Tab-separated table of C-alpha atoms and ligand atoms in Angstrom:
chain	number	residue	atom	x	y	z
A	1	UNK	CA	175.494	18.428	-121.648
A	2	UNK	CA	173.309	15.422	-122.210
A	3	UNK	CA	171.096	14.825	-125.192
A	4	UNK	CA	168.725	12.172	-126.351
A	5	UNK	CA	165.061	11.826	-127.132
A	6	UNK	CA	163.176	14.351	-125.054
A	7	UNK	CA	160.339	12.499	-123.368
A	8	UNK	CA	157.136	14.162	-122.257
A	9	UNK	CA	158.477	14.582	-118.725
A	10	UNK	CA	161.483	16.655	-119.786
A	11	UNK	CA	160.288	18.243	-123.056
A	12	UNK	CA	159.790	21.636	-121.497
A	13	UNK	CA	163.071	21.490	-119.644
A	14	UNK	CA	165.465	20.759	-122.482
A	15	UNK	CA	166.978	24.255	-122.275
A	16	UNK	CA	168.411	23.186	-118.884
A	17	UNK	CA	170.318	20.361	-120.571
A	18	UNK	CA	172.704	22.859	-122.193
A	19	UNK	CA	175.823	23.909	-120.342
A	20	UNK	CA	177.249	27.426	-120.610
A	21	UNK	CA	179.511	26.660	-123.576
A	22	UNK	CA	176.606	25.058	-125.430
A	23	UNK	CA	174.433	28.107	-124.781
A	24	UNK	CA	177.212	30.268	-126.184
A	25	UNK	CA	177.530	28.045	-129.263
A	26	UNK	CA	173.742	28.106	-129.692
A	27	UNK	CA	173.584	31.904	-129.563
A	28	UNK	CA	176.498	32.257	-131.986
A	29	UNK	CA	174.853	29.839	-134.432
A	30	UNK	CA	171.519	31.666	-134.210
A	31	UNK	CA	173.182	35.013	-135.016
A	32	UNK	CA	174.750	33.506	-138.161
A	33	UNK	CA	171.410	31.981	-139.119
A	34	UNK	CA	169.511	35.245	-138.556
A	35	UNK	CA	171.924	37.001	-140.870
A	36	UNK	CA	171.338	34.372	-143.581
A	37	UNK	CA	167.557	34.538	-143.134
A	38	UNK	CA	167.571	38.318	-143.482
A	39	UNK	CA	169.383	38.039	-146.801
A	40	UNK	CA	167.643	34.918	-148.166
A	41	UNK	CA	164.238	36.484	-148.692
A	42	UNK	CA	163.586	34.609	-151.925
A	43	UNK	CA	164.752	31.283	-153.350
A	44	UNK	CA	167.130	33.155	-155.679
A	45	UNK	CA	168.683	35.102	-152.809
A	46	UNK	CA	168.864	31.964	-150.655
A	47	UNK	CA	170.756	30.306	-153.508
A	48	UNK	CA	173.148	33.208	-154.089
A	49	UNK	CA	173.994	33.552	-150.396
A	50	UNK	CA	174.517	29.781	-150.072
A	51	UNK	CA	176.957	29.808	-153.019
A	52	UNK	CA	178.791	32.770	-151.491
A	53	UNK	CA	179.138	30.922	-148.167
A	54	UNK	CA	180.181	27.660	-149.863
A	55	UNK	CA	182.866	29.355	-151.948
A	56	UNK	CA	184.195	31.107	-148.850
A	57	UNK	CA	184.596	27.611	-147.328
A	58	UNK	CA	186.524	26.292	-150.337
A	59	UNK	CA	183.680	24.611	-152.250
A	60	UNK	CA	184.050	24.850	-156.034
A	61	UNK	CA	181.680	24.519	-158.975
A	62	UNK	CA	181.519	20.854	-159.980
A	63	UNK	CA	182.164	21.673	-163.631
A	64	UNK	CA	185.707	22.816	-162.709
A	65	UNK	CA	186.620	19.229	-161.666
A	66	UNK	CA	187.648	16.594	-164.197
A	67	UNK	CA	188.153	13.946	-161.485
A	68	UNK	CA	186.982	13.897	-157.883
A	69	UNK	CA	188.924	12.613	-154.872
A	70	UNK	CA	187.891	11.988	-151.251
A	71	UNK	CA	187.596	15.267	-149.399
A	72	UNK	CA	186.819	17.374	-152.474
A	73	UNK	CA	184.171	20.023	-151.855
A	74	UNK	CA	181.821	20.733	-154.745
A	75	UNK	CA	178.524	22.379	-155.580
A	76	UNK	CA	176.196	22.227	-158.552
A	77	UNK	CA	173.507	24.820	-159.129
A	78	UNK	CA	170.526	24.935	-161.404
A	79	UNK	CA	168.910	28.092	-162.785
A	80	UNK	CA	170.081	30.073	-159.755
A	81	UNK	CA	167.351	28.474	-157.647
A	82	UNK	CA	168.208	24.891	-156.719
A	83	UNK	CA	171.529	23.866	-155.241
A	84	UNK	CA	173.380	20.614	-154.587
A	85	UNK	CA	176.600	20.678	-152.554
A	86	UNK	CA	178.737	17.740	-151.476
A	87	UNK	CA	181.885	16.671	-149.671
A	88	UNK	CA	183.256	13.558	-151.368
A	89	UNK	CA	183.611	10.679	-148.916
A	90	UNK	CA	186.327	8.102	-148.338
A	91	UNK	CA	184.112	5.474	-149.990
A	92	UNK	CA	183.142	6.060	-153.626
A	93	UNK	CA	179.901	7.991	-154.116
A	94	UNK	CA	178.554	4.946	-155.953
A	95	UNK	CA	178.264	3.192	-152.568
A	96	UNK	CA	175.636	5.707	-151.464
A	97	UNK	CA	175.352	9.191	-149.976
A	98	UNK	CA	174.212	10.856	-146.797
A	99	UNK	CA	171.789	13.563	-147.864
A	100	UNK	CA	170.168	16.430	-145.981
A	101	UNK	CA	167.599	18.116	-148.198
A	102	UNK	CA	165.535	21.195	-147.519
A	103	UNK	CA	163.759	23.846	-149.537
A	104	UNK	CA	164.400	27.546	-149.886
A	105	UNK	CA	161.144	28.750	-151.414
A	106	UNK	CA	158.563	30.100	-148.970
A	107	UNK	CA	154.925	31.169	-149.189
A	108	UNK	CA	154.682	34.655	-150.657
A	109	UNK	CA	152.746	36.789	-153.133
A	110	UNK	CA	153.925	36.975	-156.759
A	111	UNK	CA	153.196	39.668	-159.347
A	112	UNK	CA	150.939	38.790	-162.256
A	113	UNK	CA	152.603	38.980	-165.702
A	114	UNK	CA	150.799	42.272	-166.427
A	115	UNK	CA	150.792	43.729	-162.932
A	116	UNK	CA	150.495	47.527	-162.986
A	117	UNK	CA	146.960	48.870	-162.669
A	118	UNK	CA	145.029	51.879	-161.414
A	119	UNK	CA	141.827	51.682	-159.365
A	120	UNK	CA	140.037	54.611	-157.727
A	121	UNK	CA	142.968	56.971	-158.189
A	122	UNK	CA	145.501	54.596	-156.630
A	123	UNK	CA	148.145	52.473	-158.352
A	124	UNK	CA	148.508	48.764	-157.526
A	125	UNK	CA	150.391	45.653	-158.518
A	126	UNK	CA	147.994	42.859	-159.415
A	127	UNK	CA	149.126	39.645	-157.713
A	128	UNK	CA	148.842	35.867	-157.566
A	129	UNK	CA	149.800	34.221	-154.277
A	130	UNK	CA	152.324	31.361	-154.071
A	131	UNK	CA	151.993	28.480	-151.612
A	132	UNK	CA	149.604	28.100	-148.710
A	133	UNK	CA	148.855	31.463	-147.106
A	134	UNK	CA	146.134	32.767	-144.826
A	135	UNK	CA	145.366	35.845	-146.907
A	136	UNK	CA	144.246	38.108	-144.077
A	137	UNK	CA	147.687	37.825	-142.447
A	138	UNK	CA	149.246	39.702	-145.365
A	139	UNK	CA	147.078	42.834	-145.167
A	140	UNK	CA	148.096	46.195	-143.632
A	141	UNK	CA	151.717	45.275	-143.009
A	142	UNK	CA	154.889	46.621	-144.617
A	143	UNK	CA	155.853	44.493	-147.594
A	144	UNK	CA	159.048	44.376	-149.636
A	145	UNK	CA	159.585	43.579	-153.304
A	146	UNK	CA	162.355	41.240	-154.437
A	147	UNK	CA	163.196	39.564	-157.699
A	148	UNK	CA	164.633	39.921	-161.133
A	149	UNK	CA	163.627	41.396	-164.476
A	150	UNK	CA	165.463	40.081	-167.546
A	151	UNK	CA	165.430	42.093	-170.777
A	152	UNK	CA	165.332	40.389	-174.190
A	153	UNK	CA	168.998	41.367	-174.696
A	154	UNK	CA	169.909	39.462	-171.520
A	155	UNK	CA	170.274	42.493	-169.233
A	156	UNK	CA	169.350	41.492	-165.663
A	157	UNK	CA	167.842	43.983	-163.259
A	158	UNK	CA	167.875	42.840	-159.633
A	159	UNK	CA	165.142	44.314	-157.479
A	160	UNK	CA	165.373	44.527	-153.678
A	161	UNK	CA	163.145	47.247	-152.236
A	162	UNK	CA	161.806	47.513	-148.717
A	163	UNK	CA	164.477	46.323	-146.287
A	164	UNK	CA	166.990	49.171	-146.372
A	165	UNK	CA	166.262	52.001	-143.958
A	166	UNK	CA	165.791	54.545	-146.763
A	167	UNK	CA	163.601	52.277	-148.928
A	168	UNK	CA	159.864	52.720	-149.346
A	169	UNK	CA	157.632	49.734	-148.516
A	170	UNK	CA	154.334	48.537	-149.991
A	171	UNK	CA	151.036	47.366	-148.495
A	172	UNK	CA	147.774	45.540	-149.150
A	173	UNK	CA	144.826	47.484	-147.721
A	174	UNK	CA	142.023	46.270	-145.435
A	175	UNK	CA	138.726	47.869	-144.444
A	176	UNK	CA	138.416	49.676	-141.113
A	177	UNK	CA	136.357	47.893	-138.397
A	178	UNK	CA	133.663	50.614	-138.507
A	179	UNK	CA	132.803	49.784	-142.144
A	180	UNK	CA	133.729	46.132	-142.159
A	181	UNK	CA	130.406	44.649	-141.016
A	182	UNK	CA	129.855	42.703	-144.273
A	183	UNK	CA	133.412	41.361	-144.196
A	184	UNK	CA	133.017	40.332	-140.550
A	185	UNK	CA	130.052	38.066	-141.411
A	186	UNK	CA	132.233	35.957	-143.724
A	187	UNK	CA	134.466	33.041	-142.764
A	188	UNK	CA	138.155	33.805	-142.349
A	189	UNK	CA	138.992	31.992	-145.596
A	190	UNK	CA	136.329	33.859	-147.621
A	191	UNK	CA	136.757	37.327	-146.138
A	192	UNK	CA	139.628	38.328	-148.421
A	193	UNK	CA	139.154	37.369	-152.107
A	194	UNK	CA	142.462	36.348	-153.707
A	195	UNK	CA	141.872	38.853	-156.517
A	196	UNK	CA	141.781	41.658	-153.931
A	197	UNK	CA	145.363	41.036	-152.774
A	198	UNK	CA	146.439	44.167	-154.649
A	199	UNK	CA	149.667	45.818	-153.596
A	200	UNK	CA	149.453	49.601	-153.111
A	201	UNK	CA	152.382	51.183	-154.967
A	202	UNK	CA	151.470	54.846	-155.523
A	203	UNK	CA	148.872	57.592	-155.238
A	204	UNK	CA	149.989	60.674	-157.166
A	205	UNK	CA	149.278	61.577	-160.809
A	206	UNK	CA	152.004	61.993	-163.405
A	207	UNK	CA	153.345	65.591	-163.337
A	208	UNK	CA	153.392	65.636	-167.179
A	209	UNK	CA	149.635	64.972	-167.433
A	210	UNK	CA	146.760	67.424	-167.617
A	211	UNK	CA	143.857	67.382	-165.134
A	212	UNK	CA	141.626	65.115	-167.246
A	213	UNK	CA	144.275	62.511	-168.161
A	214	UNK	CA	143.137	58.896	-167.630
A	215	UNK	CA	145.196	56.445	-165.517
A	216	UNK	CA	147.647	59.189	-164.660
A	217	UNK	CA	148.701	57.548	-161.346
A	218	UNK	CA	149.557	54.324	-163.151
A	219	UNK	CA	151.526	56.324	-165.736
A	220	UNK	CA	153.380	58.087	-162.929
A	221	UNK	CA	154.470	54.749	-161.413
A	222	UNK	CA	155.560	53.422	-164.824
A	223	UNK	CA	157.584	56.603	-165.384
A	224	UNK	CA	159.312	56.179	-162.013
A	225	UNK	CA	160.012	52.496	-162.698
A	226	UNK	CA	161.626	53.370	-166.015
A	227	UNK	CA	163.653	56.269	-164.595
A	228	UNK	CA	164.801	54.430	-161.454
A	229	UNK	CA	165.223	50.831	-162.601
A	230	UNK	CA	165.043	50.960	-166.407
A	231	UNK	CA	161.935	48.736	-166.365
A	232	UNK	CA	159.087	49.259	-168.850
A	233	UNK	CA	155.572	47.845	-168.545
A	234	UNK	CA	156.422	45.149	-171.123
A	235	UNK	CA	159.475	44.068	-169.114
A	236	UNK	CA	157.250	42.534	-166.425
A	237	UNK	CA	156.565	39.807	-169.018
A	238	UNK	CA	160.059	38.463	-168.352
A	239	UNK	CA	160.274	39.202	-164.654
A	240	UNK	CA	159.944	37.195	-161.463
A	241	UNK	CA	158.977	39.593	-158.695
A	242	UNK	CA	157.973	38.417	-155.253
A	243	UNK	CA	156.224	40.303	-152.468
A	244	UNK	CA	157.541	39.294	-149.053
A	245	UNK	CA	157.271	40.804	-145.571
A	246	UNK	CA	159.593	43.778	-145.002
A	247	UNK	CA	161.886	43.627	-142.006
A	248	UNK	CA	164.674	41.469	-140.662
A	249	UNK	CA	164.633	38.533	-138.232
A	250	UNK	CA	164.410	39.533	-134.566
A	251	UNK	CA	164.898	37.897	-131.187
A	252	UNK	CA	161.528	37.025	-129.672
A	253	UNK	CA	160.714	37.240	-125.971
A	254	UNK	CA	162.233	38.916	-122.895
A	255	UNK	CA	164.509	35.890	-122.580
A	256	UNK	CA	165.456	36.146	-126.280
A	257	UNK	CA	164.872	32.409	-126.493
A	258	UNK	CA	163.139	32.468	-129.874
A	259	UNK	CA	163.591	33.939	-133.367
A	260	UNK	CA	160.787	35.681	-135.229
A	261	UNK	CA	161.279	35.956	-138.974
A	262	UNK	CA	159.871	35.425	-142.428
A	263	UNK	CA	160.652	32.168	-144.246
A	264	UNK	CA	161.893	29.870	-141.455
A	265	UNK	CA	159.952	27.288	-143.538
A	266	UNK	CA	162.262	26.047	-144.758
A	267	UNK	CA	165.371	28.187	-144.692
A	268	UNK	CA	165.919	27.218	-141.041
A	269	UNK	CA	166.505	23.569	-142.025
A	270	UNK	CA	168.125	24.361	-145.379
A	271	UNK	CA	170.678	26.564	-143.612
A	272	UNK	CA	171.258	23.969	-140.875
A	273	UNK	CA	172.090	21.379	-143.553
A	274	UNK	CA	174.323	23.797	-145.426
A	275	UNK	CA	176.189	24.853	-142.269
A	276	UNK	CA	176.580	21.229	-141.140
A	277	UNK	CA	178.121	20.319	-144.508
A	278	UNK	CA	180.486	23.299	-144.361
A	279	UNK	CA	181.478	22.490	-140.749
A	280	UNK	CA	182.284	18.804	-141.394
A	281	UNK	CA	185.765	18.035	-140.080
A	282	UNK	CA	187.988	15.748	-142.109
A	283	UNK	CA	186.780	13.484	-144.898
A	284	UNK	CA	183.466	11.765	-144.110
A	285	UNK	CA	183.108	7.998	-144.586
A	286	UNK	CA	180.461	8.436	-147.243
A	287	UNK	CA	179.828	11.334	-149.607
A	288	UNK	CA	177.716	13.893	-147.741
A	289	UNK	CA	175.396	16.122	-149.697
A	290	UNK	CA	172.974	18.934	-149.054
A	291	UNK	CA	170.082	19.865	-151.286
A	292	UNK	CA	168.478	23.294	-151.243
A	293	UNK	CA	165.524	23.015	-153.553
A	294	UNK	CA	162.821	25.244	-154.930
A	295	UNK	CA	159.057	24.889	-155.502
A	296	UNK	CA	158.319	22.711	-152.454
A	297	UNK	CA	155.470	25.000	-151.445
A	298	UNK	CA	153.602	24.329	-154.685
A	299	UNK	CA	154.182	20.576	-154.833
A	300	UNK	CA	157.898	20.262	-155.722
A	301	UNK	CA	157.000	20.595	-159.399
A	302	UNK	CA	159.061	22.152	-162.175
A	303	UNK	CA	162.684	21.838	-163.265
A	304	UNK	CA	163.947	23.364	-160.004
A	305	UNK	CA	161.600	21.336	-157.765
A	306	UNK	CA	162.441	17.987	-156.166
A	307	UNK	CA	160.095	16.091	-158.494
A	308	UNK	CA	162.718	16.455	-161.243
A	309	UNK	CA	165.918	14.722	-162.291
A	310	UNK	CA	168.199	17.363	-160.770
A	311	UNK	CA	169.270	15.319	-157.736
A	312	UNK	CA	169.881	12.107	-159.700
A	313	UNK	CA	171.730	14.063	-162.378
A	314	UNK	CA	173.950	15.646	-159.717
A	315	UNK	CA	174.839	12.245	-158.243
A	316	UNK	CA	175.530	10.963	-161.777
A	317	UNK	CA	177.932	13.872	-162.282
A	318	UNK	CA	179.819	12.827	-159.116
A	319	UNK	CA	180.012	9.176	-160.208
A	320	UNK	CA	181.134	10.207	-163.703
A	321	UNK	CA	184.132	11.927	-162.110
A	322	UNK	CA	185.084	8.992	-159.840
A	323	UNK	CA	184.543	5.716	-161.659
A	324	UNK	CA	186.810	4.407	-164.425
A	325	UNK	CA	183.723	3.049	-166.191
A	326	UNK	CA	180.635	4.972	-165.093
A	327	UNK	CA	177.431	3.072	-165.889
A	328	UNK	CA	173.794	3.820	-165.214
A	329	UNK	CA	173.527	0.928	-162.751
A	330	UNK	CA	176.122	2.619	-160.503
A	331	UNK	CA	173.842	5.644	-160.188
A	332	UNK	CA	170.843	3.468	-159.375
A	333	UNK	CA	172.809	1.576	-156.732
A	334	UNK	CA	174.103	4.826	-155.223
A	335	UNK	CA	170.602	6.271	-154.954
A	336	UNK	CA	169.135	3.100	-153.478
A	337	UNK	CA	171.930	2.804	-150.906
A	338	UNK	CA	171.613	6.422	-149.787
A	339	UNK	CA	170.108	7.706	-146.570
A	340	UNK	CA	168.384	11.006	-146.229
A	341	UNK	CA	167.026	13.421	-143.686
A	342	UNK	CA	164.228	15.370	-145.334
A	343	UNK	CA	165.009	18.629	-143.632
A	344	UNK	CA	161.711	20.419	-143.308
A	345	UNK	CA	160.013	22.272	-140.511
A	346	UNK	CA	157.046	20.912	-138.606
A	347	UNK	CA	154.224	22.428	-136.579
A	348	UNK	CA	154.865	23.128	-132.901
A	349	UNK	CA	151.991	22.683	-130.473
A	350	UNK	CA	150.246	25.983	-129.741
A	351	UNK	CA	148.256	26.036	-126.467
A	352	UNK	CA	145.702	28.318	-128.138
A	353	UNK	CA	144.754	25.661	-130.674
A	354	UNK	CA	144.641	22.375	-128.738
A	355	UNK	CA	142.022	21.002	-131.166
A	356	UNK	CA	144.757	20.527	-133.763
A	357	UNK	CA	147.316	18.851	-131.516
A	358	UNK	CA	147.934	15.159	-131.395
A	359	UNK	CA	148.402	14.615	-127.625
A	360	UNK	CA	151.873	13.254	-126.741
A	361	UNK	CA	152.728	13.188	-130.455
A	362	UNK	CA	153.075	16.858	-131.285
A	363	UNK	CA	156.358	18.709	-131.477
A	364	UNK	CA	156.857	21.404	-128.871
A	365	UNK	CA	159.346	24.242	-128.462
A	366	UNK	CA	162.715	23.658	-126.741
A	367	UNK	CA	162.710	19.906	-127.248
A	368	UNK	CA	164.919	19.806	-130.349
A	369	UNK	CA	164.193	19.071	-134.004
A	370	UNK	CA	161.291	16.692	-134.513
A	371	UNK	CA	161.317	13.478	-136.525
A	372	UNK	CA	158.033	13.098	-138.373
A	373	UNK	CA	157.904	9.368	-139.133
A	374	UNK	CA	155.128	9.830	-141.668
A	375	UNK	CA	153.390	12.807	-143.205
A	376	UNK	CA	150.330	12.467	-145.420
A	377	UNK	CA	146.697	12.924	-144.431
A	378	UNK	CA	143.836	10.721	-143.216
A	379	UNK	CA	145.052	7.121	-143.228
A	380	UNK	CA	148.628	8.310	-143.960
A	381	UNK	CA	147.565	8.914	-147.563
A	382	UNK	CA	150.460	10.228	-149.623
A	383	UNK	CA	152.977	9.615	-146.824
A	384	UNK	CA	156.558	8.540	-146.857
A	385	UNK	CA	156.541	6.240	-143.813
A	386	UNK	CA	160.098	5.606	-142.623
A	387	UNK	CA	160.984	2.069	-141.511
A	388	UNK	CA	161.813	1.125	-137.915
A	389	UNK	CA	165.332	-0.060	-138.764
A	390	UNK	CA	166.279	3.354	-140.167
A	391	UNK	CA	164.803	5.179	-137.176
A	392	UNK	CA	166.696	2.882	-134.815
A	393	UNK	CA	169.964	3.796	-136.488
A	394	UNK	CA	169.155	7.496	-136.296
A	395	UNK	CA	168.479	7.075	-132.549
A	396	UNK	CA	171.936	5.536	-132.215
A	397	UNK	CA	173.536	8.495	-134.033
A	398	UNK	CA	171.711	11.212	-132.096
A	399	UNK	CA	172.201	9.545	-128.713
A	400	UNK	CA	175.910	9.082	-129.380
A	401	UNK	CA	176.269	12.780	-130.225
A	402	UNK	CA	174.178	14.307	-127.423
A	403	UNK	CA	171.575	15.642	-129.836
A	404	UNK	CA	168.341	16.735	-128.190
A	405	UNK	CA	165.488	15.627	-130.428
A	406	UNK	CA	161.831	14.613	-130.351
A	407	UNK	CA	159.426	12.560	-132.418
A	408	UNK	CA	155.813	13.203	-133.392
A	409	UNK	CA	153.371	13.683	-136.199
A	410	UNK	CA	151.660	16.568	-137.945
A	411	UNK	CA	148.568	17.157	-135.853
A	412	UNK	CA	145.556	15.014	-134.975
A	413	UNK	CA	144.617	12.071	-137.195
A	414	UNK	CA	142.433	13.297	-140.064
A	415	UNK	CA	142.937	16.902	-138.955
A	416	UNK	CA	146.551	17.476	-139.826
A	417	UNK	CA	148.959	16.212	-142.433
A	418	UNK	CA	151.063	17.637	-145.187
A	419	UNK	CA	153.788	16.747	-147.631
A	420	UNK	CA	157.497	17.414	-148.002
A	421	UNK	CA	160.213	16.413	-150.457
A	422	UNK	CA	160.625	13.056	-148.639
A	423	UNK	CA	158.413	11.071	-150.994
A	424	UNK	CA	160.293	12.206	-154.103
A	425	UNK	CA	163.560	10.941	-152.645
A	426	UNK	CA	162.058	7.679	-151.403
A	427	UNK	CA	161.178	7.012	-155.049
A	428	UNK	CA	164.825	6.019	-155.526
A	429	UNK	CA	164.546	3.403	-152.791
A	430	UNK	CA	166.644	5.245	-150.244
A	431	UNK	CA	165.804	5.538	-146.563
A	432	UNK	CA	164.196	8.924	-145.915
A	433	UNK	CA	162.574	10.491	-142.890
A	434	UNK	CA	161.455	14.034	-142.170
A	435	UNK	CA	163.323	15.835	-139.426
A	436	UNK	CA	163.185	19.560	-138.861
A	437	UNK	CA	162.627	22.507	-136.586
A	438	UNK	CA	159.202	23.021	-134.964
A	439	UNK	CA	157.559	26.373	-135.776
A	440	UNK	CA	154.709	28.402	-134.384
A	441	UNK	CA	152.467	30.009	-137.016
A	442	UNK	CA	154.085	28.256	-139.950
A	443	UNK	CA	153.428	29.991	-143.315
A	444	UNK	CA	152.530	33.292	-141.625
A	445	UNK	CA	154.459	36.442	-142.653
A	446	UNK	CA	156.385	36.045	-139.384
A	447	UNK	CA	157.124	32.543	-138.125
A	448	UNK	CA	158.636	31.683	-134.738
A	449	UNK	CA	161.262	29.082	-133.828
A	450	UNK	CA	163.064	28.379	-130.565
A	451	UNK	CA	166.802	28.943	-130.530
A	452	UNK	CA	167.457	25.592	-128.881
A	453	UNK	CA	165.559	23.799	-131.647
A	454	UNK	CA	167.277	25.912	-134.310
A	455	UNK	CA	170.717	24.970	-132.971
A	456	UNK	CA	169.872	21.315	-132.305
A	457	UNK	CA	168.621	20.941	-135.887
A	458	UNK	CA	172.121	21.866	-137.053
A	459	UNK	CA	173.686	19.521	-134.474
A	460	UNK	CA	171.456	16.659	-135.635
A	461	UNK	CA	172.403	17.116	-139.299
A	462	UNK	CA	176.094	17.425	-138.403
A	463	UNK	CA	175.946	14.164	-136.411
A	464	UNK	CA	174.153	12.458	-139.329
A	465	UNK	CA	176.866	13.533	-141.784
A	466	UNK	CA	179.779	12.731	-139.471
A	467	UNK	CA	178.560	9.237	-138.484
B	1	MN	MN1	158.514	23.242	-145.695
B	2	MN	MN1	155.670	24.990	-146.131
């Protein structure tokens, strides 16, 4: 096969660049990814499955190492949500790392701290959405509930309801078209008030109650929660429960050329980085690391987000175990000398919404992962703008490894834009650029990606590590 930057003339034809063995490798990779995506429905589950996969490949918890040697495979987790994994290079980590960093949180709907309520004879969970969602997309579809409840004595109760065949599902209601005339007059963004994103969880009164008992449906649900899961109403105070679409990833299209699933943003890039690290052959020249971080969808804030010291601390832990005299300046030099691919998805051009597309500069399906030189909005405000020299070296790497890739930006000037974890990493002085898989309907309950782009994202990250 041949790779390279897909120009406008061959963008649509990139699938023809794969030979039969590459198509087979692509399909095999996509099956492994679909399995991961179906399990990794929350950041906690994405973390747990990543650790399971890493350990199966011989990676060990960093705290078990007193000293590190080239070729050692380590991981370091934080609060079960954010993960750093590395293969130690031939050169000391203090000379810089190759980093692929993605995020494993995705837009969703969280429960409020006091969630159970009854309205009009029906029981609901009261909710607060997380990340950028179009609220109407989440109505009238089967939803699942995932998360954890921790009791004051430390008991953990894992919740995963809605994806097993025998499980019930949940739903947010909408008004029928016959009665919805008032709703129809409103703009799409105003039609569904955020406070009305209530999750329907039951409809029958408690069998113990008399006919005139108040809030009997709510009491019935609380009784079932206690009997089935050992959760009381107070326990929600120390819970993290997330409402996500029910259902597993599926092939999309007669030609099965695409994958439809929840949470491609950004598990598709996070997994590609993880798999590339695990598939590295031999000991890389420089230490290669993957970052799977949390909280990107709400601004990378918090202890498990990228705007924290977790990454720098993890690199410091590597240097501590390699240098005879670890000093702070070694960490600073390592960070500044590092190179990173900010592994995040981008928007694919949709022919139904040409107003948003930046002509000739918009990612499209089946043309490989897309480098986004700068994000930001308006006059590149808030952007990490990668330098030409770094991009030139990436071109060399991808061309030498037959990677099919493209370059573009996030929509029309002053109409598009966005942010990723790139700017938090560039803070250290390292070279960073965004590169990830193009998606249709990003942030919707079901997002679509092309299989070629999914596979080539992995190939790009593998080439970057192995260079
Ligand atoms: Mn993202
Ligand atoms: Mn996003």
